[in-house]
Amino acid sequence: MLNNEILASFWRINKAINKLIKQDADRLGITVVQLKAIYIIHLNPNISLGELAERLMLTNSTVSGVIERLVHSGLAERIIPQEDRRSVFIDLTEEGKAVFEQIVSSESKLVKKLNDILELPEEEISHLLRLHQIVLTKLSSEEEQGS
């Protein structure tokens, strides 16, 4: 029974976060995956397609399509180094950087809610983060034992 409560709690939190991200993406006229890609690219300029796919937890072919649409809309650009024409790196255009600023602006529903969470006492936030790390470690170690 307790396992179900824990899992249900994680699902509810995940659903709430995804709903907020979807609202932000809709506000900006982009998809949730495009929003996440823009966010990751901003934090990792000149990221490879493979690395971006790994961070988004999607296949290379799926991310290639996402990047194609971001490039087509002028938000991202592909960079192909002269020394290795097979490599492709992704970066944001100036327009893409402006969209990133809108993603993290005070208009963001997710940013507003996260700021509400930051109003919790510091020791509660630290405790929450410690518990998350413990859960992640236990979930990851189980995954590795099963493989």
PDB file of C-alpha atoms in Angstrom, residues 1-128:
ATOM      1  CA  MET A   1       0.000   0.000   0.000  1.00  0.00           C
ATOM      2  CA  LEU A   2       2.743   2.459   0.939  1.00  0.00           C
ATOM      3  CA  ASN A   3       4.551   1.761  -2.368  1.00  0.00           C
ATOM      4  CA  ASN A   4       1.394   2.798  -4.224  1.00  0.00           C
ATOM      5  CA  GLU A   5       1.150   6.017  -2.198  1.00  0.00           C
ATOM      6  CA  ILE A   6       4.769   6.913  -2.932  1.00  0.00           C
ATOM      7  CA  LEU A   7       4.395   6.189  -6.633  1.00  0.00           C
ATOM      8  CA  ALA A   8       1.085   8.072  -6.815  1.00  0.00           C
ATOM      9  CA  SER A   9       2.709  11.062  -5.102  1.00  0.00           C
ATOM     10  CA  PHE A  10       5.536  11.151  -7.666  1.00  0.00           C
ATOM     11  CA  TRP A  11       3.031  10.824 -10.504  1.00  0.00           C
ATOM     12  CA  ARG A  12       0.927  13.702  -9.159  1.00  0.00           C
ATOM     13  CA  ILE A  13       3.972  15.948  -8.818  1.00  0.00           C
ATOM     14  CA  ASN A  14       5.189  14.996 -12.299  1.00  0.00           C
ATOM     15  CA  LYS A  15       1.724  15.647 -13.740  1.00  0.00           C
ATOM     16  CA  ALA A  16       1.528  19.068 -12.052  1.00  0.00           C
ATOM     17  CA  ILE A  17       4.976  20.065 -13.362  1.00  0.00           C
ATOM     18  CA  ASN A  18       4.158  18.852 -16.882  1.00  0.00           C
ATOM     19  CA  LYS A  19       0.881  20.802 -16.831  1.00  0.00           C
ATOM     20  CA  LEU A  20       2.751  24.002 -15.922  1.00  0.00           C
ATOM     21  CA  ILE A  21       5.375  23.387 -18.622  1.00  0.00           C
ATOM     22  CA  LYS A  22       2.592  22.798 -21.169  1.00  0.00           C
ATOM     23  CA  GLN A  23       0.939  26.088 -20.200  1.00  0.00           C
ATOM     24  CA  ASP A  24       4.261  27.899 -20.670  1.00  0.00           C
ATOM     25  CA  ALA A  25       4.862  26.197 -24.024  1.00  0.00           C
ATOM     26  CA  ASP A  26       1.349  27.081 -25.192  1.00  0.00           C
ATOM     27  CA  ARG A  27       1.901  30.703 -24.128  1.00  0.00           C
ATOM     28  CA  LEU A  28       5.021  30.812 -26.309  1.00  0.00           C
ATOM     29  CA  GLY A  29       3.491  28.944 -29.253  1.00  0.00           C
ATOM     30  CA  ILE A  30       5.920  26.021 -29.056  1.00  0.00           C
ATOM     31  CA  THR A  31       5.668  22.381 -28.003  1.00  0.00           C
ATOM     32  CA  VAL A  32       6.728  21.061 -24.610  1.00  0.00           C
ATOM     33  CA  VAL A  33       9.648  19.191 -26.220  1.00  0.00           C
ATOM     34  CA  GLN A  34      10.742  22.362 -28.036  1.00  0.00           C
ATOM     35  CA  LEU A  35      10.588  24.289 -24.749  1.00  0.00           C
ATOM     36  CA  LYS A  36      12.715  21.670 -23.003  1.00  0.00           C
ATOM     37  CA  ALA A  37      15.162  21.593 -25.936  1.00  0.00           C
ATOM     38  CA  ILE A  38      15.538  25.391 -25.889  1.00  0.00           C
ATOM     39  CA  TYR A  39      16.158  25.278 -22.144  1.00  0.00           C
ATOM     40  CA  ILE A  40      18.807  22.547 -22.439  1.00  0.00           C
ATOM     41  CA  ILE A  41      20.507  24.175 -25.447  1.00  0.00           C
ATOM     42  CA  HIS A  42      20.697  27.484 -23.577  1.00  0.00           C
ATOM     43  CA  LEU A  43      22.420  25.762 -20.643  1.00  0.00           C
ATOM     44  CA  ASN A  44      24.718  23.793 -23.012  1.00  0.00           C
ATOM     45  CA  PRO A  45      25.605  25.951 -26.040  1.00  0.00           C
ATOM     46  CA  ASN A  46      26.918  24.006 -29.043  1.00  0.00           C
ATOM     47  CA  ILE A  47      25.481  20.770 -27.694  1.00  0.00           C
ATOM     48  CA  SER A  48      25.647  17.712 -29.938  1.00  0.00           C
ATOM     49  CA  LEU A  49      22.449  16.152 -31.214  1.00  0.00           C
ATOM     50  CA  GLY A  50      23.250  12.928 -29.334  1.00  0.00           C
ATOM     51  CA  GLU A  51      23.851  14.737 -26.044  1.00  0.00           C
ATOM     52  CA  LEU A  52      20.626  16.704 -26.464  1.00  0.00           C
ATOM     53  CA  ALA A  53      18.710  13.493 -27.187  1.00  0.00           C
ATOM     54  CA  GLU A  54      20.193  11.902 -24.071  1.00  0.00           C
ATOM     55  CA  ARG A  55      19.249  14.861 -21.868  1.00  0.00           C
ATOM     56  CA  LEU A  56      15.726  14.956 -23.306  1.00  0.00           C
ATOM     57  CA  MET A  57      15.525  11.148 -22.927  1.00  0.00           C
ATOM     58  CA  LEU A  58      14.419  10.821 -26.552  1.00  0.00           C
ATOM     59  CA  THR A  59      15.846   9.112 -29.640  1.00  0.00           C
ATOM     60  CA  ASN A  60      18.256  10.915 -31.957  1.00  0.00           C
ATOM     61  CA  SER A  61      15.722  10.734 -34.792  1.00  0.00           C
ATOM     62  CA  THR A  62      12.980  12.325 -32.655  1.00  0.00           C
ATOM     63  CA  VAL A  63      15.298  15.113 -31.513  1.00  0.00           C
ATOM     64  CA  SER A  64      16.491  15.619 -35.094  1.00  0.00           C
ATOM     65  CA  GLY A  65      12.887  16.408 -36.046  1.00  0.00           C
ATOM     66  CA  VAL A  66      12.511  18.785 -33.089  1.00  0.00           C
ATOM     67  CA  ILE A  67      15.700  20.595 -34.095  1.00  0.00           C
ATOM     68  CA  GLU A  68      14.529  20.735 -37.706  1.00  0.00           C
ATOM     69  CA  ARG A  69      11.404  22.595 -36.574  1.00  0.00           C
ATOM     70  CA  LEU A  70      13.391  24.909 -34.267  1.00  0.00           C
ATOM     71  CA  VAL A  71      15.808  25.710 -37.106  1.00  0.00           C
ATOM     72  CA  HIS A  72      12.926  26.264 -39.525  1.00  0.00           C
ATOM     73  CA  SER A  73      11.278  28.677 -37.073  1.00  0.00           C
ATOM     74  CA  GLY A  74      14.556  30.574 -36.575  1.00  0.00           C
ATOM     75  CA  LEU A  75      15.040  29.621 -32.915  1.00  0.00           C
ATOM     76  CA  ALA A  76      18.064  27.323 -33.306  1.00  0.00           C
ATOM     77  CA  GLU A  77      20.899  26.739 -35.714  1.00  0.00           C
ATOM     78  CA  ARG A  78      23.003  23.762 -36.661  1.00  0.00           C
ATOM     79  CA  ILE A  79      26.744  24.257 -36.458  1.00  0.00           C
ATOM     80  CA  ILE A  80      28.914  21.921 -38.542  1.00  0.00           C
ATOM     81  CA  PRO A  81      32.622  22.253 -37.742  1.00  0.00           C
ATOM     82  CA  GLN A  82      34.976  22.434 -40.725  1.00  0.00           C
ATOM     83  CA  GLU A  83      37.327  19.886 -39.148  1.00  0.00           C
ATOM     84  CA  ASP A  84      34.601  17.236 -38.761  1.00  0.00           C
ATOM     85  CA  ARG A  85      31.731  17.653 -41.230  1.00  0.00           C
ATOM     86  CA  ARG A  86      29.947  14.614 -39.734  1.00  0.00           C
ATOM     87  CA  SER A  87      29.491  16.355 -36.366  1.00  0.00           C
ATOM     88  CA  VAL A  88      26.501  18.592 -35.795  1.00  0.00           C
ATOM     89  CA  PHE A  89      26.160  20.933 -32.867  1.00  0.00           C
ATOM     90  CA  ILE A  90      23.089  22.919 -31.936  1.00  0.00           C
ATOM     91  CA  ASP A  91      22.909  26.461 -30.586  1.00  0.00           C
ATOM     92  CA  LEU A  92      20.187  29.054 -30.133  1.00  0.00           C
ATOM     93  CA  THR A  93      19.810  32.000 -32.462  1.00  0.00           C
ATOM     94  CA  GLU A  94      19.209  35.470 -31.012  1.00  0.00           C
ATOM     95  CA  GLU A  95      15.483  34.804 -31.446  1.00  0.00           C
ATOM     96  CA  GLY A  96      15.888  31.488 -29.617  1.00  0.00           C
ATOM     97  CA  LYS A  97      17.689  33.248 -26.766  1.00  0.00           C
ATOM     98  CA  ALA A  98      14.796  35.712 -26.549  1.00  0.00           C
ATOM     99  CA  VAL A  99      12.362  32.779 -26.289  1.00  0.00           C
ATOM    100  CA  PHE A 100      14.526  31.294 -23.517  1.00  0.00           C
ATOM    101  CA  GLU A 101      14.231  34.583 -21.619  1.00  0.00           C
ATOM    102  CA  GLN A 102      10.446  34.305 -21.941  1.00  0.00           C
ATOM    103  CA  ILE A 103      10.587  30.703 -20.695  1.00  0.00           C
ATOM    104  CA  VAL A 104      12.253  31.800 -17.440  1.00  0.00           C
ATOM    105  CA  SER A 105      10.446  35.139 -17.121  1.00  0.00           C
ATOM    106  CA  SER A 106       8.069  36.125 -14.362  1.00  0.00           C
ATOM    107  CA  GLU A 107       5.227  35.317 -16.803  1.00  0.00           C
ATOM    108  CA  SER A 108       6.130  31.630 -16.564  1.00  0.00           C
ATOM    109  CA  LYS A 109       3.579  29.614 -14.603  1.00  0.00           C
ATOM    110  CA  LEU A 110       6.299  27.126 -13.626  1.00  0.00           C
ATOM    111  CA  VAL A 111       8.676  29.867 -12.451  1.00  0.00           C
ATOM    112  CA  LYS A 112       5.896  31.417 -10.334  1.00  0.00           C
ATOM    113  CA  LYS A 113       5.119  28.070  -8.672  1.00  0.00           C
ATOM    114  CA  LEU A 114       8.794  27.257  -8.117  1.00  0.00           C
ATOM    115  CA  ASN A 115       9.242  30.658  -6.492  1.00  0.00           C
ATOM    116  CA  ASP A 116       6.341  29.773  -4.170  1.00  0.00           C
ATOM    117  CA  ILE A 117       8.202  26.586  -3.209  1.00  0.00           C
ATOM    118  CA  LEU A 118      11.347  28.629  -2.518  1.00  0.00           C
ATOM    119  CA  GLU A 119       9.374  30.481   0.153  1.00  0.00           C
ATOM    120  CA  LEU A 120       9.447  27.316   2.261  1.00  0.00           C
ATOM    121  CA  PRO A 121      11.940  27.401   5.137  1.00  0.00           C
ATOM    122  CA  GLU A 122      15.474  26.627   3.969  1.00  0.00           C
ATOM    123  CA  GLU A 123      15.762  23.546   6.203  1.00  0.00           C
ATOM    124  CA  GLU A 124      12.611  22.062   4.627  1.00  0.00           C
ATOM    125  CA  ILE A 125      13.985  22.616   1.121  1.00  0.00           C
ATOM    126  CA  SER A 126      17.310  21.044   2.146  1.00  0.00           C
ATOM    127  CA  HIS A 127      15.442  18.097   3.669  1.00  0.00           C
ATOM    128  CA  LEU A 128      13.334  17.674   0.512  1.00  0.00           C
TER     129      LEU A 128
END
